[in-house]
CSV table of C-alpha atoms in Angstrom, one decimal:
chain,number,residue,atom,x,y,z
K,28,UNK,CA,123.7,59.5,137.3
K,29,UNK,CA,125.7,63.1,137.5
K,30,UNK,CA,127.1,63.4,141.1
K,31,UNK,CA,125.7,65.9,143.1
K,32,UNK,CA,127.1,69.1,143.7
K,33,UNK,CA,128.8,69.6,147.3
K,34,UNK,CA,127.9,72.5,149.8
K,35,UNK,CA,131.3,74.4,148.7
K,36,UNK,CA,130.4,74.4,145.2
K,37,UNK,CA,126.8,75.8,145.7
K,38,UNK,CA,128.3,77.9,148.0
K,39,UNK,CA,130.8,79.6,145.5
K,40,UNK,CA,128.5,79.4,142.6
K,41,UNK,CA,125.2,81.1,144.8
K,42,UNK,CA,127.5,84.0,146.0
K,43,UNK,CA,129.3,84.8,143.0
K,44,UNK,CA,125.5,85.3,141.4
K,45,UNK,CA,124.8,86.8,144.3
K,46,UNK,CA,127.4,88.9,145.5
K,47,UNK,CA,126.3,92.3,143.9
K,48,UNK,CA,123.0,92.6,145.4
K,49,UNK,CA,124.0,91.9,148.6
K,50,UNK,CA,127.1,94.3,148.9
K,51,UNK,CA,124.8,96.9,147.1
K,52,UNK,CA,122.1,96.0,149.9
K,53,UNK,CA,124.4,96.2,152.7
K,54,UNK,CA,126.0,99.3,151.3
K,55,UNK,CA,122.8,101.5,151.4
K,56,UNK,CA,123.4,100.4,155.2
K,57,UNK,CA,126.8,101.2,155.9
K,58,UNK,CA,127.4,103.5,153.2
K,59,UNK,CA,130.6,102.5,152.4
K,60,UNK,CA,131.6,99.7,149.2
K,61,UNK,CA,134.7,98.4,150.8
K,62,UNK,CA,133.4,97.7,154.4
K,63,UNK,CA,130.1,96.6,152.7
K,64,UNK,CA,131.9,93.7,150.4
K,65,UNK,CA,133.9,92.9,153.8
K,66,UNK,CA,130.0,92.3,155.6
K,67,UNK,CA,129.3,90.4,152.1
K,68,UNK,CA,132.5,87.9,152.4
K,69,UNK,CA,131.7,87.7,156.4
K,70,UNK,CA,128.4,86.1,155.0
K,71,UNK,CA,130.4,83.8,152.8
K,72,UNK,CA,132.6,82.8,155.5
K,73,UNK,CA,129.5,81.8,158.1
K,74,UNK,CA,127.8,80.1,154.6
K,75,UNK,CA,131.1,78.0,154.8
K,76,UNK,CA,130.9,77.4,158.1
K,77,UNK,CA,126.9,76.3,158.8
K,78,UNK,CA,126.2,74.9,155.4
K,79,UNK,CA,128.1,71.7,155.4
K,80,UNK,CA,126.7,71.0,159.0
K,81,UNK,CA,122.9,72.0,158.6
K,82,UNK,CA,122.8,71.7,155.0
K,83,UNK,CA,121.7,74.7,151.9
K,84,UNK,CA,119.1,76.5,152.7
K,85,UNK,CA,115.9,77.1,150.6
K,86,UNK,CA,117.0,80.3,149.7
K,87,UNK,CA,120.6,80.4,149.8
K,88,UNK,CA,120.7,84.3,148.1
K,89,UNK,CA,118.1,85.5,150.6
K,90,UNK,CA,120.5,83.9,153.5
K,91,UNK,CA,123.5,85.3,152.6
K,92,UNK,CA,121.6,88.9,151.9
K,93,UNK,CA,119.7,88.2,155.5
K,94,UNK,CA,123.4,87.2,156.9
K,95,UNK,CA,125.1,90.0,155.6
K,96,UNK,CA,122.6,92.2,156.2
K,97,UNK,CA,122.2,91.5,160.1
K,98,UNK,CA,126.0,91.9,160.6
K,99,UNK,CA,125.2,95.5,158.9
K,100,UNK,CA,122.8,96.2,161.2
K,101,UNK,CA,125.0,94.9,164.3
K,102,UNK,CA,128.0,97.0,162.7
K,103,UNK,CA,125.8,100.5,162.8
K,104,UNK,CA,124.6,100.1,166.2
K,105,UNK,CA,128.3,99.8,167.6
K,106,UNK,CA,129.3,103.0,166.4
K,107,UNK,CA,127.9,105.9,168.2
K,108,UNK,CA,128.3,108.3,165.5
K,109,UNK,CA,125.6,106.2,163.7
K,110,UNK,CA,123.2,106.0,166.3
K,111,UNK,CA,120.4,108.6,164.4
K,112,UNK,CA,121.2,107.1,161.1
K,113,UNK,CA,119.8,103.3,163.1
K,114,UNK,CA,117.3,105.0,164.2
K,115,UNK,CA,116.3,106.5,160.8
K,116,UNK,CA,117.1,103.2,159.0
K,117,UNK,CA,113.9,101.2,161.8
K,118,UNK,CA,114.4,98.1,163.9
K,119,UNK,CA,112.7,96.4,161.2
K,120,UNK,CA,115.7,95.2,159.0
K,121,UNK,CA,116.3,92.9,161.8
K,122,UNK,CA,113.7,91.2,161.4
K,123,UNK,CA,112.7,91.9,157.3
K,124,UNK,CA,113.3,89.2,155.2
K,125,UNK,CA,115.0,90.6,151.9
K,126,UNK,CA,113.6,90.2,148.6
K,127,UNK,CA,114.1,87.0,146.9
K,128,UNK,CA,114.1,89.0,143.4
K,129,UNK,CA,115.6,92.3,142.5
K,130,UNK,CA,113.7,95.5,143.1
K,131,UNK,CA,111.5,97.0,140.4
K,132,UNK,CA,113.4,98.0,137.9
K,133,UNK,CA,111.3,101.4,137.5
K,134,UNK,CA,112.9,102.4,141.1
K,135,UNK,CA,115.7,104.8,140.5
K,136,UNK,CA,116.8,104.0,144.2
K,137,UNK,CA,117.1,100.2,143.4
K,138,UNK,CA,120.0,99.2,145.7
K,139,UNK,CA,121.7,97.5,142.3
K,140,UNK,CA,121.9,100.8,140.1
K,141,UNK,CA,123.1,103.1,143.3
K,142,UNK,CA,126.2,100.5,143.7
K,143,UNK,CA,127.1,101.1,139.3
K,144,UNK,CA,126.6,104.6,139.9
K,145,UNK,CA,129.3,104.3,143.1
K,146,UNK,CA,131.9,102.5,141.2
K,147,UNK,CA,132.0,104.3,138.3
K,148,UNK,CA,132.2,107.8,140.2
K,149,UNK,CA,134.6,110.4,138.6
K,150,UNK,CA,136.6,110.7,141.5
K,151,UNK,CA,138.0,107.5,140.4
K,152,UNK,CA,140.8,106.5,137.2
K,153,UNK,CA,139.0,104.6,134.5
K,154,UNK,CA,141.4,101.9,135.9
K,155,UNK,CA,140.1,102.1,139.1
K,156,UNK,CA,136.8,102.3,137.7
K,157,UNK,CA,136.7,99.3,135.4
K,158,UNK,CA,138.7,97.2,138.0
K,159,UNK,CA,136.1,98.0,141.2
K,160,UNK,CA,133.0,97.4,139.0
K,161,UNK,CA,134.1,93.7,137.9
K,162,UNK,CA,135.4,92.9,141.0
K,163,UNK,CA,131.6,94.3,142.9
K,164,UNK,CA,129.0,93.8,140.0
K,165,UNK,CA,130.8,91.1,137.8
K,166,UNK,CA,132.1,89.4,140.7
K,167,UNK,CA,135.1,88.7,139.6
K,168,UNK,CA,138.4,87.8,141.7
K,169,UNK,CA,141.1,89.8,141.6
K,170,UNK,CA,143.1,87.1,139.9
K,171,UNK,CA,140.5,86.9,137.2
K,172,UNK,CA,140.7,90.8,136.4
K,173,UNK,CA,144.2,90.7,136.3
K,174,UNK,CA,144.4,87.5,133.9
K,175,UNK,CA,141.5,89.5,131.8
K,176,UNK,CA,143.5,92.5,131.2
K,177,UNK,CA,147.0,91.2,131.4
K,178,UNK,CA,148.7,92.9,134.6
K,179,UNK,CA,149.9,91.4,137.8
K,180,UNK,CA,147.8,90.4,140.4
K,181,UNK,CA,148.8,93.0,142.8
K,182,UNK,CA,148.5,95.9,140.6
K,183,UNK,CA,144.7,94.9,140.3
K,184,UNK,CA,144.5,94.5,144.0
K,185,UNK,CA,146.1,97.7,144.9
K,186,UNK,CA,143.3,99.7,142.6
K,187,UNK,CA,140.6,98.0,144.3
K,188,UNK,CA,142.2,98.7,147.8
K,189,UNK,CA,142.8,102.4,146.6
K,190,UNK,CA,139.0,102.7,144.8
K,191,UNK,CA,137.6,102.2,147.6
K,192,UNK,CA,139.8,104.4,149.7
K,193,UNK,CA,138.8,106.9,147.5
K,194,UNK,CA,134.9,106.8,148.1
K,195,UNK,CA,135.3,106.5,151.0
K,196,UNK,CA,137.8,109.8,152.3
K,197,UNK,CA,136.2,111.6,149.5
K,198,UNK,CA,132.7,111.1,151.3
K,199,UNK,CA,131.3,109.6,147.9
K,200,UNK,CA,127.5,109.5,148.1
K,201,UNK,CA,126.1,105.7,147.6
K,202,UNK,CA,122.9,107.0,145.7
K,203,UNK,CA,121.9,108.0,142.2
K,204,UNK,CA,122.1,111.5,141.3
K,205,UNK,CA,120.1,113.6,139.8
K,206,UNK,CA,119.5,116.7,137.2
K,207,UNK,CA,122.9,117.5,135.2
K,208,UNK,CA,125.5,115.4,137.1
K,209,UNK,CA,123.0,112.5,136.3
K,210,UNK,CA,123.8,112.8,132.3
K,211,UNK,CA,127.4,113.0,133.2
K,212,UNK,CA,127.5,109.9,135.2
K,213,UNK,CA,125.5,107.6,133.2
K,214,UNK,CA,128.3,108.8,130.9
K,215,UNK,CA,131.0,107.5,133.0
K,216,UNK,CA,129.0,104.3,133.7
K,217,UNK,CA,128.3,103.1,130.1
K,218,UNK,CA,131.8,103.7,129.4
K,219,UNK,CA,133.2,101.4,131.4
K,220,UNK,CA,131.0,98.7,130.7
K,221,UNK,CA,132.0,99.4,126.7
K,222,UNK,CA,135.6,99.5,127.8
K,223,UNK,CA,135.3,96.0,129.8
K,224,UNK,CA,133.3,94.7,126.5
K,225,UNK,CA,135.9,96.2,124.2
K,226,UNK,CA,139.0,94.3,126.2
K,227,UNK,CA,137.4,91.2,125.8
K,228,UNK,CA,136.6,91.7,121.9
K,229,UNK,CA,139.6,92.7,120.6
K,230,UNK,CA,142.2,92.5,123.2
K,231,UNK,CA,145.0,95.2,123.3
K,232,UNK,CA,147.7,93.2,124.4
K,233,UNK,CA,148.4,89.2,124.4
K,234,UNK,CA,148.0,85.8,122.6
K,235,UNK,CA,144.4,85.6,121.9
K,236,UNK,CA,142.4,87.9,120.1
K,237,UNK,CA,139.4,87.6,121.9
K,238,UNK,CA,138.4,87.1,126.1
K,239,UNK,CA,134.5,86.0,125.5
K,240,UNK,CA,134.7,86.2,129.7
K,241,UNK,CA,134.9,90.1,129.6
K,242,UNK,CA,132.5,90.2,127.1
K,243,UNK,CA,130.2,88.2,128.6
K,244,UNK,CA,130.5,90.1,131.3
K,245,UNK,CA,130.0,93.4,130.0
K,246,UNK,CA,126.5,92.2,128.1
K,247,UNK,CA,125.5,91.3,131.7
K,248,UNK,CA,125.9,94.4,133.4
K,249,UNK,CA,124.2,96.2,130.3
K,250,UNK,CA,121.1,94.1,130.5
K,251,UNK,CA,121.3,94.8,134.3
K,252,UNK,CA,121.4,98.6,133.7
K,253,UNK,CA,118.8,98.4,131.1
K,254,UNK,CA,116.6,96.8,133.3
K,255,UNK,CA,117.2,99.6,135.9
K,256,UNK,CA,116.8,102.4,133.9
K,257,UNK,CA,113.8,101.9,131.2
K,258,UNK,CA,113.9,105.3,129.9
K,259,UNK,CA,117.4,105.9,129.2
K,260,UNK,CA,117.5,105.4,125.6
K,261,UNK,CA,121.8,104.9,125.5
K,262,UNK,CA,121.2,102.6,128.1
K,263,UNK,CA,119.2,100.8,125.5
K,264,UNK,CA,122.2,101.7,122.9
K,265,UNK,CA,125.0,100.3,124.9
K,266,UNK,CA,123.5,97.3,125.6
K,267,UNK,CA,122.2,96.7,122.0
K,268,UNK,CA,125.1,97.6,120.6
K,269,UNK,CA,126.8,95.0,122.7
K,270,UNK,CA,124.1,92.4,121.6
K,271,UNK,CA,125.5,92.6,117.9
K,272,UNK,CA,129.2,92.8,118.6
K,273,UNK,CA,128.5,89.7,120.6
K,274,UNK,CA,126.6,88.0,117.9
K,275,UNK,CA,129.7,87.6,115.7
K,276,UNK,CA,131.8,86.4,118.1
K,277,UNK,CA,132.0,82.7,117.1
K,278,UNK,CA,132.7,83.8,113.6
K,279,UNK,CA,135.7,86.0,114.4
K,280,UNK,CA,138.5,83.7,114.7
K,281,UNK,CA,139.5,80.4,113.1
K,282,UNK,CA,140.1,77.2,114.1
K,283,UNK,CA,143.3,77.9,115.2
K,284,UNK,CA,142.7,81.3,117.0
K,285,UNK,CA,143.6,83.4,114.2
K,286,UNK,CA,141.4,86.4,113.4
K,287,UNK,CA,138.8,86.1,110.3
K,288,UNK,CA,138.1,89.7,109.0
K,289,UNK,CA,134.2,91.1,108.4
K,290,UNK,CA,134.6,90.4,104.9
K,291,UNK,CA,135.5,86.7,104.9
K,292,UNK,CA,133.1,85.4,107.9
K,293,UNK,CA,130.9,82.9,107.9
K,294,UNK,CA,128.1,85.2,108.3
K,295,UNK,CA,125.8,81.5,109.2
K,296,UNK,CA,127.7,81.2,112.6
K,297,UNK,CA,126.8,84.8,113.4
K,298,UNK,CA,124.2,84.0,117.0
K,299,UNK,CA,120.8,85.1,115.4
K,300,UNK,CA,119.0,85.1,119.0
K,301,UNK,CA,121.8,88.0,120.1
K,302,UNK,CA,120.8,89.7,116.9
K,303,UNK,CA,117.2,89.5,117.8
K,304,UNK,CA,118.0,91.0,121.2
K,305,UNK,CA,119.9,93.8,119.9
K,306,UNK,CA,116.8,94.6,117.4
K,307,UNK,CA,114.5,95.2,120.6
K,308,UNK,CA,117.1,97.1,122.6
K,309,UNK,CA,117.8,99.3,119.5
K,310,UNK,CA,114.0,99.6,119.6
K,311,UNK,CA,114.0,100.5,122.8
K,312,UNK,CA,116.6,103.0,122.5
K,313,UNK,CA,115.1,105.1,119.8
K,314,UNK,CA,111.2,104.8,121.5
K,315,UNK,CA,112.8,106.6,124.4
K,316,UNK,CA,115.0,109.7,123.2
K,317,UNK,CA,117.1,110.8,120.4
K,318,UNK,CA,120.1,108.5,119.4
K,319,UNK,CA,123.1,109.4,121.0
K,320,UNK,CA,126.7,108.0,120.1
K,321,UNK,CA,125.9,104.5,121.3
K,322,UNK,CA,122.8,104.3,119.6
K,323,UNK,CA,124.3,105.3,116.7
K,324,UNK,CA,127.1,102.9,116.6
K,325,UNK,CA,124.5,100.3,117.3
K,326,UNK,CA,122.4,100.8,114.3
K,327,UNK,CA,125.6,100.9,112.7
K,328,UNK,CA,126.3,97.5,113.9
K,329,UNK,CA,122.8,96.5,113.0
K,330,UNK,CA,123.2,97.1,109.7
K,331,UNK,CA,126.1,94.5,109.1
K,332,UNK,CA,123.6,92.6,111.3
K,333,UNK,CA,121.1,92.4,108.6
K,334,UNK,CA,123.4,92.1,105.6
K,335,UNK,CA,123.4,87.7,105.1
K,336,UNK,CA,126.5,88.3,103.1
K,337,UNK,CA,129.4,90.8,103.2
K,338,UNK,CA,128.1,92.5,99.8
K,339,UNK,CA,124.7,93.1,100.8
K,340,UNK,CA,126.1,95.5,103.3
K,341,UNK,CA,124.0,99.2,103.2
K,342,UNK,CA,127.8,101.2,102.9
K,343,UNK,CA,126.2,104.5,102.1
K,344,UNK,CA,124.0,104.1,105.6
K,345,UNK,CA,126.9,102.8,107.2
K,346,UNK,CA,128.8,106.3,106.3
K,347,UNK,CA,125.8,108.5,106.7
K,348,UNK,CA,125.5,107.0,110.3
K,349,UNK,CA,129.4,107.1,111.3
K,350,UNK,CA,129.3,111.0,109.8
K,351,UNK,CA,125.9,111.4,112.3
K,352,UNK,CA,128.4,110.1,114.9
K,353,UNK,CA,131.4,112.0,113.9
K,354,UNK,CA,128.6,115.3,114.5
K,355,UNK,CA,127.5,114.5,117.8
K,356,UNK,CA,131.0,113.3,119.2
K,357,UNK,CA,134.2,114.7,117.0
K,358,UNK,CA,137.1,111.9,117.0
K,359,UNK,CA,139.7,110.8,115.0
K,360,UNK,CA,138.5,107.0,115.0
K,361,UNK,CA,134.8,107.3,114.0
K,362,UNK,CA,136.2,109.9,111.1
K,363,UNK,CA,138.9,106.9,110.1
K,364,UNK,CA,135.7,104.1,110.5
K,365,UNK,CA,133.8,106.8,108.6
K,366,UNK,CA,136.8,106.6,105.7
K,367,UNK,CA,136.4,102.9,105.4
K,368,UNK,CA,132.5,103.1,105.1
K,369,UNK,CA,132.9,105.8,102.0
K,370,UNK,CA,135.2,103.6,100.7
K,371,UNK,CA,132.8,101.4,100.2
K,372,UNK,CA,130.7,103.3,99.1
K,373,UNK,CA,132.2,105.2,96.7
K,374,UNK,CA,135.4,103.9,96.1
K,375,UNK,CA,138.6,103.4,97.5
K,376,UNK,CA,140.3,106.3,96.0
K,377,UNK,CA,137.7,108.7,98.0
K,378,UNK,CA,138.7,106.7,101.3
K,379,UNK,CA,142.4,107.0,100.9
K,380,UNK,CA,141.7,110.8,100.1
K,381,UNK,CA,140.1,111.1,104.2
K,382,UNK,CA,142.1,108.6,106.0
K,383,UNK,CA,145.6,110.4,104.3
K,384,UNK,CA,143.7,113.7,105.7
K,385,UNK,CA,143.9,111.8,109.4
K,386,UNK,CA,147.9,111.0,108.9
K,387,UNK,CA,149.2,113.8,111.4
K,388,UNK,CA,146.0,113.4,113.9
K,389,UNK,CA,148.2,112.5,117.3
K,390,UNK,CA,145.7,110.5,118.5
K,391,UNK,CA,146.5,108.0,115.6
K,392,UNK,CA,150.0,108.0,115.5
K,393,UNK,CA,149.9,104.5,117.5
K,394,UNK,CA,147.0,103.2,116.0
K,395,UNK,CA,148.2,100.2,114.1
K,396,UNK,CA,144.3,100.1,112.6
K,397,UNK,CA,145.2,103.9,110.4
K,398,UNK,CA,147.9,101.5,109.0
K,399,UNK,CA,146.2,98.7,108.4
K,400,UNK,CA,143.4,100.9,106.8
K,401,UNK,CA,145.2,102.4,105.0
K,402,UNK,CA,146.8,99.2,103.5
K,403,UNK,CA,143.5,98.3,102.6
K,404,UNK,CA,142.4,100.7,100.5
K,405,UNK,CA,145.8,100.8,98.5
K,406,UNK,CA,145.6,97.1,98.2
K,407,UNK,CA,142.3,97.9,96.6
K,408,UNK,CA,143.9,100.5,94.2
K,409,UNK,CA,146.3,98.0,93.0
K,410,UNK,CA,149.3,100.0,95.0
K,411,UNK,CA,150.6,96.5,96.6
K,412,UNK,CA,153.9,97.5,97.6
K,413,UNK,CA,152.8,100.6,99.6
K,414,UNK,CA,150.2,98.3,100.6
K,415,UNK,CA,152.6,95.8,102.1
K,416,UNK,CA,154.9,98.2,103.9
K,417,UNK,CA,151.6,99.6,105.4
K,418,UNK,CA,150.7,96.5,106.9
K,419,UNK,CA,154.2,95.6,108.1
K,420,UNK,CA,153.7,99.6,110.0
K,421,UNK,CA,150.4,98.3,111.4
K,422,UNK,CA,152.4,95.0,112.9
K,423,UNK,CA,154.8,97.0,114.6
K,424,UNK,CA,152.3,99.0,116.4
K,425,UNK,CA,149.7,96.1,117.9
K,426,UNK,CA,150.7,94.6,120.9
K,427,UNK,CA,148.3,91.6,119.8
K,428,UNK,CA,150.4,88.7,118.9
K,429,UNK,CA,147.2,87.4,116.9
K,430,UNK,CA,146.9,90.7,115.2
K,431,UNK,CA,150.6,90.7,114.5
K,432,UNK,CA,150.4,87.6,112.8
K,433,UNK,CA,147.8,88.4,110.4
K,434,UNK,CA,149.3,91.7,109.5
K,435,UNK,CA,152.8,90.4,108.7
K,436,UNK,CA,151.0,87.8,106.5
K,437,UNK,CA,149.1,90.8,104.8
K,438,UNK,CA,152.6,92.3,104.4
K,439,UNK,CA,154.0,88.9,103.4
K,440,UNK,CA,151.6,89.0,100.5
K,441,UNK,CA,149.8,85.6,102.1
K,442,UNK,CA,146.4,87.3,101.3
């Protein structure tokens, strides 16, 4: 018989689940984030306190948003200055049970989706941005964000304690906006979900290749947002793009953590349901607009999706898609992806000719991938001592010890 769980543990599981609805419901009260996840832990602390005694409630969510939301209220009336706004807000919320499930997702005002929209403002770093949505949508803990991304605890803790500064001096509306800044911001907002995703998929720095926690948490906040806005067709792209990264994730390293390239997977351990689910958001994204860039690098990623071995791969697509891409949103790395996918397509002679014409983009100077590239095609060619010095470049230049390893054993000749 599996022991029970004790009131601490439901406690700490319910309000981690929880956590973003109620500091995004008790936000649209006090209209600040930071005093809003202060009313949220407040909750937390009186759950910590009562539940041991009188045991979990029913509906533990709906009592920590009730809880939470009450102190709101209580907070308000104190301050004069808020006095019309209590009035605006009714007497009812004292007395309104909150809703047990999330608000329809066809509500542009849904309390959830103003919140993503508030920590991914402008006004913010992407630092600032990426650190303040795990810590109020993914609900992490600072420690965990700074163990995800490899810097010290307070460094984390300080951009949270300055985000929230921020929104607050700067008078940062919690609400959705509309008309151009709109298209701007949903910008902002899907990159740093693809920047959390990207962390965890091929970390920058470290001794593991992968963080499947980031990603993990990424996917979720995608599915959230595509729930909450239906007719934004990147919305759809993000989050199906995500779907198929995710899919190969078990296939990406070996037993012993070291990377396993595209080309030498075991295309079986690929997660067929994620593929399925990145199908019907790719659907979704192109019955609801024109592709933009993340649409496009998901039916990219769909087509290695639906290749069951490496050399069934659709390379001319592949390159007809990243040059689509390269179109709508110029940059040195889809043009280097681009170079790969010709490559294959055409031969590796016609992809060392582009990537060679990337060599003096700054942007790439760093990049231990135009290396590694580059050592792949003239490995290809037969050219294995350029080939090998390539490789050893590429090493110097990741800060990924598992990375590192595989690219001094390219250089090595171990491959």
């Amino acid at each position: 018989m599996e022991p029970q769980p004790t009131a601490a543990h439901t406690i700490e599981t319910v309000f981690r689940l929880e956590s973003p609805r109620i500091v995004a419901g008790v936000a649209r009260i006090v209209r600040d984030v930071g005093i809003a996840e202060e009313l949220a832990q407040d909750a937390l602390v009186a759950a910590m306190e009562q539940w041991p005694r009188d045991g979990v409630p029913g509906n533990p969510g709906a009592w920590l948003m009730a809880t939470a939301r009450h102190r709101a209220v209580d907070l308000v009336r104190r301050r004069e200055t808020y006095a019309r706004k209590l009035a605006e807000i009714g007497r009812d919320l004292e007395t309104t049970a909150p809703p047990e499930e999330p608000a329809d997702p066809e509500d542009i005002d849904d309390d959830l989706l103003r919140l993503v929209f508030t920590t991914c403002h402008p006004v913010l770093s992407p630092e600032a941005r990426t650190a303040l949505t795990l810590r109020l949508l993914g609900g992490l803990t600072t420690a965990e964000i700074a163990r995800a991304f490899l810097v010290p605890e307070p460094t984390v803790a300080q951009r949270v304690v300055r985000a929230k500064r921020t929104l607050a001096t700067r008078n940062v509306a919690f609400e959705v906006p509309y008309g151009p800044d709109r298209e701007a911001r949903l910008g902002s907002v899907l990159d740093v979900i693809y920047l959390i995703f990207n962390e965890g998929y091929a970390a920058t720095a470290g001794d593991d290749l992968l963080r499947p926690g980031l990603c993990e948490d990424a996917l979720r906040l995608a599915r959230v947002l595509s729930a909450l806005m239906p007719k934004e067709p990147e919305v759809h792209g993000l989050t199906a793009l995500l779907e198929f990264q995710a899919s190969r994730t078990a296939a990406r390293t070996g037993p012993d953590g070291a990377p396993v390239l595209l080309k030498d997977q075991n295309r079986r351990r690929w997660n067929r349901m994620l593929i399925a689910r990145g199908v019907q958001a790719l659907a979704r994204a192109d019955a609801t607009g024109a592709p933009g860039r993340y649409a496009l690098q998901a039916a990219i990623a769909a087509c290695h999706a639906h290749a069951y071995t490496y050399e069934e791969t659709d390379w001319r697509t592949i390159a007809t898609l990243y040059g689509l891409l390269a179109a709508r949103t110029p940059s040195p790395v889809v043009e280097l992806n681009r170079a790969v996918a010709v490559s294959m397509a055409d031969g590796p002679a016609e992809g060392l000719r582009l990537v060679d014409a990337l060599a003096a983009e700054p942007a790439l100077r760093d990049y231990h991938l135009l290396p590694s590239v580059r050592g792949d095609l003239l490995t290809r060619l037969g050219r294995t001592a350029e080939a090998r010095a390539e490789f050893a470049r590429a090493a110097s230049l990741t800060r990924n010890a598992r990375e590192r390893a595989l690219l001094l054993g390219r250089a090595a000749g171990d491959d």
